[in-house]
Amino acid sequence: MEDKVAQARQFIEAIPHSKALGMQLREIGEGRAVIVMPYDKKLIGDPETGVIHGGAVSALMDTCCGAAVMCHPSLPNSTATIDLRIEYMRGATPGHAITTTATCHHMARNVAFVRAVAMDEASETPVATASGAFTVERAE
Amino acid sequence: MKRRPPEPVQVVKQRRDAALSALVQSVPYIGFLGITFERRGDELTSTLHYHDALIGNPTLPAIHGGATAAFLEVTAVITLQWFHLWPQFESGELELEGLSAGQMPRLPKTIDFTVDYLRSGLPRDAYARATVNRSGRRYASVHVAGWQDHKDKLFAQATGHFLMPQALVTER
């Protein structure tokens, strides 16, 4: 069990695209993951305000949701996104890191259901929320 | 009454290509992901040029679902803005070329975006086209289709809703 979570942590930390976006895994376990993405100018989507592109927030949400599935107590071998919906409440505050928390709130045999919320330190209002369905690959 | 002669082809192409390239180059994240746009008339096709930093699952390997989502969202926003601004740069009212980042017209804001992952993204280039299904004064609904080897076998599709920039709306 501990080993599997450690493996999941290693897997998440080794994802090339997540590394390219500067993501840092803060917490993982019990179907819950927390990932931080520091502010970076290369991720800007709105040149006038310096707000991070929604796509970068999507990548953060997707990674965090996948991590939540991987560390669910039933410990799947692998997972992939089936569907992910993201709602953007406001632009992320320029200069601030974005912290995403994802929870796998239901695990079926073949499908995992996940919710996530992205926050920054500038406000109590989330930057974005997400909900998604993920595949669950199990060891035979 | 004498009809005006059509504009020389080079003039038309230069204006449209310059507008598109100014629009695309104003967004740093588009360059970071490695996305380019091709134009035929007003039709746009985007390409996500493969590089190793796009990988999400190194064992398969497969493109990161987040990179796919971002690619489709970039395609949706740029295509929406392209159609939104088209009448203005065609009439000469707006010249995007030479505008610095701060002077560009505001981009539509994503309200929500839903990605449907149909097959895993292979480690090679991906293409996408967006269809603006509704474009109102305030809200727009856009569908995006993404493919790799076969145009008819999409690897991902998405639908998103967008808030149009309000500077151009004069009345409430």
mmCIF file of N, CA, C and O in Angstrom, chain A residues 38-84:
data_model
loop_
_atom_site.group_PDB
_atom_site.id
_atom_site.type_symbol
_atom_site.label_atom_id
_atom_site.label_comp_id
_atom_site.label_asym_id
_atom_site.label_seq_id
_atom_site.Cartn_x
_atom_site.Cartn_y
_atom_site.Cartn_z
ATOM 1 N N PRO A 38 3.602 27.200 -9.739
ATOM 2 C CA PRO A 38 4.043 28.584 -9.547
ATOM 3 C C PRO A 38 3.750 29.442 -10.783
ATOM 4 O O PRO A 38 3.659 28.924 -11.894
ATOM 5 N N TYR A 39 3.634 30.744 -10.565
ATOM 6 C CA TYR A 39 3.410 31.676 -11.671
ATOM 7 C C TYR A 39 4.638 31.687 -12.585
ATOM 8 O O TYR A 39 5.764 31.655 -12.112
ATOM 9 N N ASP A 40 4.394 31.684 -13.891
ATOM 10 C CA ASP A 40 5.503 31.746 -14.841
ATOM 11 C C ASP A 40 5.033 32.511 -16.080
ATOM 12 O O ASP A 40 3.950 32.244 -16.607
ATOM 13 N N LYS A 41 5.876 33.449 -16.532
ATOM 14 C CA LYS A 41 5.501 34.313 -17.668
ATOM 15 C C LYS A 41 5.208 33.527 -18.947
ATOM 16 O O LYS A 41 4.416 33.947 -19.782
ATOM 17 N N LYS A 42 5.864 32.364 -19.099
ATOM 18 C CA LYS A 42 5.653 31.596 -20.336
ATOM 19 C C LYS A 42 4.256 30.992 -20.397
ATOM 20 O O LYS A 42 3.812 30.532 -21.445
ATOM 21 N N LEU A 43 3.550 30.995 -19.263
ATOM 22 C CA LEU A 43 2.201 30.415 -19.217
ATOM 23 C C LEU A 43 1.102 31.457 -19.424
ATOM 24 O O LEU A 43 -0.090 31.150 -19.340
ATOM 25 N N ILE A 44 1.504 32.703 -19.709
ATOM 26 C CA ILE A 44 0.533 33.790 -19.833
ATOM 27 C C ILE A 44 -0.389 33.578 -21.041
ATOM 28 O O ILE A 44 0.053 33.246 -22.135
ATOM 29 N N GLY A 45 -1.691 33.784 -20.783
ATOM 30 C CA GLY A 45 -2.678 33.664 -21.845
ATOM 31 C C GLY A 45 -3.228 35.008 -22.253
ATOM 32 O O GLY A 45 -3.639 35.205 -23.398
ATOM 33 N N ASP A 46 -3.259 35.951 -21.333
ATOM 34 C CA ASP A 46 -3.747 37.293 -21.631
ATOM 35 C C ASP A 46 -2.588 38.269 -21.451
ATOM 36 O O ASP A 46 -2.226 38.623 -20.336
ATOM 37 N N PRO A 47 -1.982 38.677 -22.579
ATOM 38 C CA PRO A 47 -0.773 39.499 -22.504
ATOM 39 C C PRO A 47 -1.005 40.842 -21.818
ATOM 40 O O PRO A 47 -0.082 41.407 -21.236
ATOM 41 N N GLU A 48 -2.239 41.340 -21.851
ATOM 42 C CA GLU A 48 -2.490 42.656 -21.277
ATOM 43 C C GLU A 48 -2.488 42.617 -19.746
ATOM 44 O O GLU A 48 -1.991 43.527 -19.090
ATOM 45 N N THR A 49 -3.035 41.544 -19.179
ATOM 46 C CA THR A 49 -3.141 41.469 -17.722
ATOM 47 C C THR A 49 -2.100 40.546 -17.094
ATOM 48 O O THR A 49 -1.861 40.602 -15.898
ATOM 49 N N GLY A 50 -1.479 39.675 -17.914
ATOM 50 C CA GLY A 50 -0.520 38.720 -17.371
ATOM 51 C C GLY A 50 -1.182 37.515 -16.723
ATOM 52 O O GLY A 50 -0.536 36.742 -16.015
ATOM 53 N N VAL A 51 -2.476 37.332 -16.972
ATOM 54 C CA VAL A 51 -3.204 36.189 -16.409
ATOM 55 C C VAL A 51 -2.782 34.901 -17.131
ATOM 56 O O VAL A 51 -2.637 34.887 -18.351
ATOM 57 N N ILE A 52 -2.589 33.833 -16.338
ATOM 58 C CA ILE A 52 -2.202 32.514 -16.861
ATOM 59 C C ILE A 52 -3.283 31.979 -17.815
ATOM 60 O O ILE A 52 -4.472 32.165 -17.587
ATOM 61 N N HIS A 53 -2.870 31.303 -18.875
ATOM 62 C CA HIS A 53 -3.808 30.730 -19.842
ATOM 63 C C HIS A 53 -4.657 29.619 -19.210
ATOM 64 O O HIS A 53 -4.136 28.830 -18.407
ATOM 65 N N GLY A 54 -5.925 29.585 -19.586
ATOM 66 C CA GLY A 54 -6.830 28.550 -19.093
ATOM 67 C C GLY A 54 -6.296 27.149 -19.366
ATOM 68 O O GLY A 54 -6.500 26.235 -18.563
ATOM 69 N N GLY A 55 -5.599 26.992 -20.471
ATOM 70 C CA GLY A 55 -5.051 25.686 -20.840
ATOM 71 C C GLY A 55 -4.063 25.163 -19.810
ATOM 72 O O GLY A 55 -4.020 23.961 -19.524
ATOM 73 N N ALA A 56 -3.271 26.066 -19.236
ATOM 74 C CA ALA A 56 -2.295 25.663 -18.216
ATOM 75 C C ALA A 56 -3.034 25.224 -16.954
ATOM 76 O O ALA A 56 -2.630 24.264 -16.283
ATOM 77 N N VAL A 57 -4.130 25.921 -16.645
ATOM 78 C CA VAL A 57 -4.963 25.538 -15.498
ATOM 79 C C VAL A 57 -5.594 24.163 -15.774
ATOM 80 O O VAL A 57 -5.651 23.310 -14.886
ATOM 81 N N SER A 58 -6.020 23.931 -17.023
ATOM 82 C CA SER A 58 -6.574 22.623 -17.408
ATOM 83 C C SER A 58 -5.558 21.506 -17.186
ATOM 84 O O SER A 58 -5.898 20.439 -16.663
ATOM 85 N N ALA A 59 -4.316 21.746 -17.597
ATOM 86 C CA ALA A 59 -3.264 20.742 -17.450
ATOM 87 C C ALA A 59 -3.029 20.436 -15.974
ATOM 88 O O ALA A 59 -2.839 19.280 -15.586
ATOM 89 N N LEU A 60 -3.063 21.494 -15.151
ATOM 90 C CA LEU A 60 -2.893 21.335 -13.704
ATOM 91 C C LEU A 60 -4.046 20.507 -13.126
ATOM 92 O O LEU A 60 -3.829 19.572 -12.343
ATOM 93 N N MET A 61 -5.262 20.832 -13.516
ATOM 94 C CA MET A 61 -6.458 20.114 -13.052
ATOM 95 C C MET A 61 -6.389 18.645 -13.450
ATOM 96 O O MET A 61 -6.670 17.754 -12.650
ATOM 97 N N ASP A 62 -6.027 18.396 -14.716
ATOM 98 C CA ASP A 62 -5.976 17.034 -15.249
ATOM 99 C C ASP A 62 -4.941 16.195 -14.498
ATOM 100 O O ASP A 62 -5.213 15.058 -14.115
ATOM 101 N N THR A 63 -3.762 16.773 -14.282
ATOM 102 C CA THR A 63 -2.700 16.059 -13.563
ATOM 103 C C THR A 63 -3.148 15.723 -12.148
ATOM 104 O O THR A 63 -2.968 14.600 -11.663
ATOM 105 N N CYS A 64 -3.749 16.726 -11.478
ATOM 106 C CA CYS A 64 -4.146 16.556 -10.084
ATOM 107 C C CYS A 64 -5.261 15.502 -9.966
ATOM 108 O O CYS A 64 -5.237 14.667 -9.057
ATOM 109 N N CYS A 65 -6.217 15.525 -10.896
ATOM 110 C CA CYS A 65 -7.302 14.540 -10.886
ATOM 111 C C CYS A 65 -6.738 13.138 -11.102
ATOM 112 O O CYS A 65 -7.129 12.190 -10.417
ATOM 113 N N GLY A 66 -5.823 13.002 -12.040
ATOM 114 C CA GLY A 66 -5.186 11.707 -12.309
ATOM 115 C C GLY A 66 -4.443 11.202 -11.076
ATOM 116 O O GLY A 66 -4.515 10.017 -10.732
ATOM 117 N N ALA A 67 -3.764 12.123 -10.375
ATOM 118 C CA ALA A 67 -3.022 11.767 -9.160
ATOM 119 C C ALA A 67 -3.978 11.274 -8.073
ATOM 120 O O ALA A 67 -3.679 10.299 -7.367
ATOM 121 N N ALA A 68 -5.155 11.925 -7.962
ATOM 122 C CA ALA A 68 -6.148 11.525 -6.963
ATOM 123 C C ALA A 68 -6.655 10.102 -7.241
ATOM 124 O O ALA A 68 -6.882 9.322 -6.316
ATOM 125 N N VAL A 69 -6.794 9.770 -8.523
ATOM 126 C CA VAL A 69 -7.239 8.418 -8.897
ATOM 127 C C VAL A 69 -6.146 7.394 -8.539
ATOM 128 O O VAL A 69 -6.416 6.362 -7.925
ATOM 129 N N MET A 70 -4.908 7.724 -8.901
ATOM 130 C CA MET A 70 -3.783 6.799 -8.695
ATOM 131 C C MET A 70 -3.565 6.450 -7.219
ATOM 132 O O MET A 70 -3.075 5.367 -6.898
ATOM 133 N N CYS A 71 -3.902 7.382 -6.315
ATOM 134 C CA CYS A 71 -3.633 7.136 -4.895
ATOM 135 C C CYS A 71 -4.896 6.734 -4.140
ATOM 136 O O CYS A 71 -4.908 6.714 -2.913
ATOM 137 N N HIS A 72 -5.970 6.418 -4.878
ATOM 138 C CA HIS A 72 -7.185 5.924 -4.219
ATOM 139 C C HIS A 72 -6.838 4.620 -3.491
ATOM 140 O O HIS A 72 -6.003 3.845 -3.986
ATOM 141 N N PRO A 73 -7.457 4.372 -2.307
ATOM 142 C CA PRO A 73 -7.131 3.169 -1.541
ATOM 143 C C PRO A 73 -7.231 1.855 -2.336
ATOM 144 O O PRO A 73 -6.566 0.870 -1.986
ATOM 145 N N SER A 74 -8.013 1.828 -3.421
ATOM 146 C CA SER A 74 -8.087 0.600 -4.222
ATOM 147 C C SER A 74 -6.878 0.457 -5.152
ATOM 148 O O SER A 74 -6.734 -0.556 -5.839
ATOM 149 N N LEU A 75 -6.033 1.490 -5.174
ATOM 150 C CA LEU A 75 -4.757 1.507 -5.898
ATOM 151 C C LEU A 75 -4.773 0.948 -7.325
ATOM 152 O O LEU A 75 -4.246 -0.143 -7.590
ATOM 153 N N PRO A 76 -5.364 1.699 -8.257
ATOM 154 C CA PRO A 76 -5.357 1.275 -9.665
ATOM 155 C C PRO A 76 -3.926 1.237 -10.219
ATOM 156 O O PRO A 76 -3.058 1.922 -9.684
ATOM 157 N N ASN A 77 -3.744 0.449 -11.250
ATOM 158 C CA ASN A 77 -2.419 0.382 -11.878
ATOM 159 C C ASN A 77 -2.127 1.609 -12.727
ATOM 160 O O ASN A 77 -0.999 2.067 -12.800
ATOM 161 N N SER A 78 -3.192 2.059 -13.390
ATOM 162 C CA SER A 78 -2.999 3.206 -14.264
ATOM 163 C C SER A 78 -4.357 3.850 -14.533
ATOM 164 O O SER A 78 -5.404 3.268 -14.234
ATOM 165 N N THR A 79 -4.342 5.073 -15.079
ATOM 166 C CA THR A 79 -5.586 5.783 -15.352
ATOM 167 C C THR A 79 -5.413 6.703 -16.553
ATOM 168 O O THR A 79 -4.289 7.063 -16.898
ATOM 169 N N ALA A 80 -6.540 7.039 -17.186
ATOM 170 C CA ALA A 80 -6.520 8.012 -18.283
ATOM 171 C C ALA A 80 -7.815 8.806 -18.217
ATOM 172 O O ALA A 80 -8.832 8.306 -17.730
ATOM 173 N N THR A 81 -7.773 10.048 -18.699
ATOM 174 C CA THR A 81 -8.956 10.902 -18.652
ATOM 175 C C THR A 81 -9.968 10.464 -19.702
ATOM 176 O O THR A 81 -9.609 10.274 -20.862
ATOM 177 N N ILE A 82 -11.234 10.286 -19.279
ATOM 178 C CA ILE A 82 -12.315 10.041 -20.236
ATOM 179 C C ILE A 82 -12.945 11.376 -20.602
ATOM 180 O O ILE A 82 -13.184 11.683 -21.766
ATOM 181 N N ASP A 83 -13.197 12.180 -19.572
ATOM 182 C CA ASP A 83 -13.900 13.442 -19.764
ATOM 183 C C ASP A 83 -13.502 14.393 -18.638
ATOM 184 O O ASP A 83 -13.368 13.978 -17.496
ATOM 185 N N LEU A 84 -13.269 15.638 -18.976
ATOM 186 C CA LEU A 84 -12.935 16.621 -17.952
ATOM 187 C C LEU A 84 -13.611 17.946 -18.290
ATOM 188 O O LEU A 84 -13.463 18.460 -19.398
#
